[in-house]
DNA sequence: GTGGCTGCAAAATGTTTGCACGGAT
DNA sequence: ATCCGTGCAAACATTTTGCAGCCAC
């Protein structure tokens, strides 16, 4: 089953790869796999909660093996996505529910800035 | 200049329209305008800070006439995007900078849940 | 005539889908 | 025989781009 191959590949890649990058990595060892299969399996793995999807504006979705509670920052220069480990802002969901009347199920924050590597240049 | 037409249209639409919807509205009065022009002008207006772009996962970008500080919630049932007026979480940027080493320039939060209208059903 | 804005069509990007096949039950 | 997962190519959705024409200076 290709799903396990895709899953193991994502679990090994710790740099928020896009579907395309996952595909390239999978294809390196299993050249006959098709990109559609990678997409289909990534979608399934996300639905089953085995991996996480990270959407970034103006770019392909990224996939994250790391299911623990964390946020993401994208470097506006190099495009890399880094993890941010930080406690959840307090009462955030409650405040949004009070302000909007919406029953909030989830939320995502994407930070954007210049990463240390790019600052040096 | 078509830019003014696009701008005025966005300023009148208070429901976070997509480029396509803006185009439809513009085209209703100016049938000869092309979709590329709408896209080009939306991009320019965003760069100049006259309107705001709201990216949503799995969907076309939306445009917001409202430049004041606020967040967005998308209803997971009907897809509508609502405004959330709420003070910024305190020290959020500082905490992210401390945790990640990235110089944070901006961030966006997209909440997702069930809106009052959809809750009734 | 130079530069900027436009329409149009084509390209580019990222992702999903229809379909036929092939293996396991 | 049936069902599910797959490869392939085509379709799809959104956005950008190349190019020729036009208008204003």
JSON list of C-alpha atoms (C1' of nucleotides) in Angstrom, two decimals, chain B residues 2 32-34 37 40, chain C residues 5-9 16:
[
{"chain": "B", "resi": 2, "resn": "UNK", "atom": "CA", "xyz": [-10.01, 50.60, -14.45]},
{"chain": "B", "resi": 32, "resn": "UNK", "atom": "CA", "xyz": [-15.64, 45.13, -21.65]},
{"chain": "B", "resi": 33, "resn": "UNK", "atom": "CA", "xyz": [-13.32, 44.82, -18.67]},
{"chain": "B", "resi": 34, "resn": "UNK", "atom": "CA", "xyz": [-11.24, 41.67, -18.58]},
{"chain": "B", "resi": 37, "resn": "UNK", "atom": "CA", "xyz": [-7.33, 43.58, -15.44]},
{"chain": "B", "resi": 40, "resn": "UNK", "atom": "CA", "xyz": [-3.87, 43.12, -11.91]},
{"chain": "C", "resi": 5, "resn": "DC", "atom": "C1'", "xyz": [-2.78, 50.43, -18.95]},
{"chain": "C", "resi": 6, "resn": "DT", "atom": "C1'", "xyz": [-5.76, 47.27, -21.30]},
{"chain": "C", "resi": 7, "resn": "DG", "atom": "C1'", "xyz": [-8.10, 42.91, -23.58]},
{"chain": "C", "resi": 8, "resn": "DC", "atom": "C1'", "xyz": [-7.38, 38.54, -25.02]},
{"chain": "C", "resi": 9, "resn": "DA", "atom": "C1'", "xyz": [-5.63, 34.16, -25.07]},
{"chain": "C", "resi": 16, "resn": "DT", "atom": "C1'", "xyz": [-8.68, 16.68, -8.21]}
]
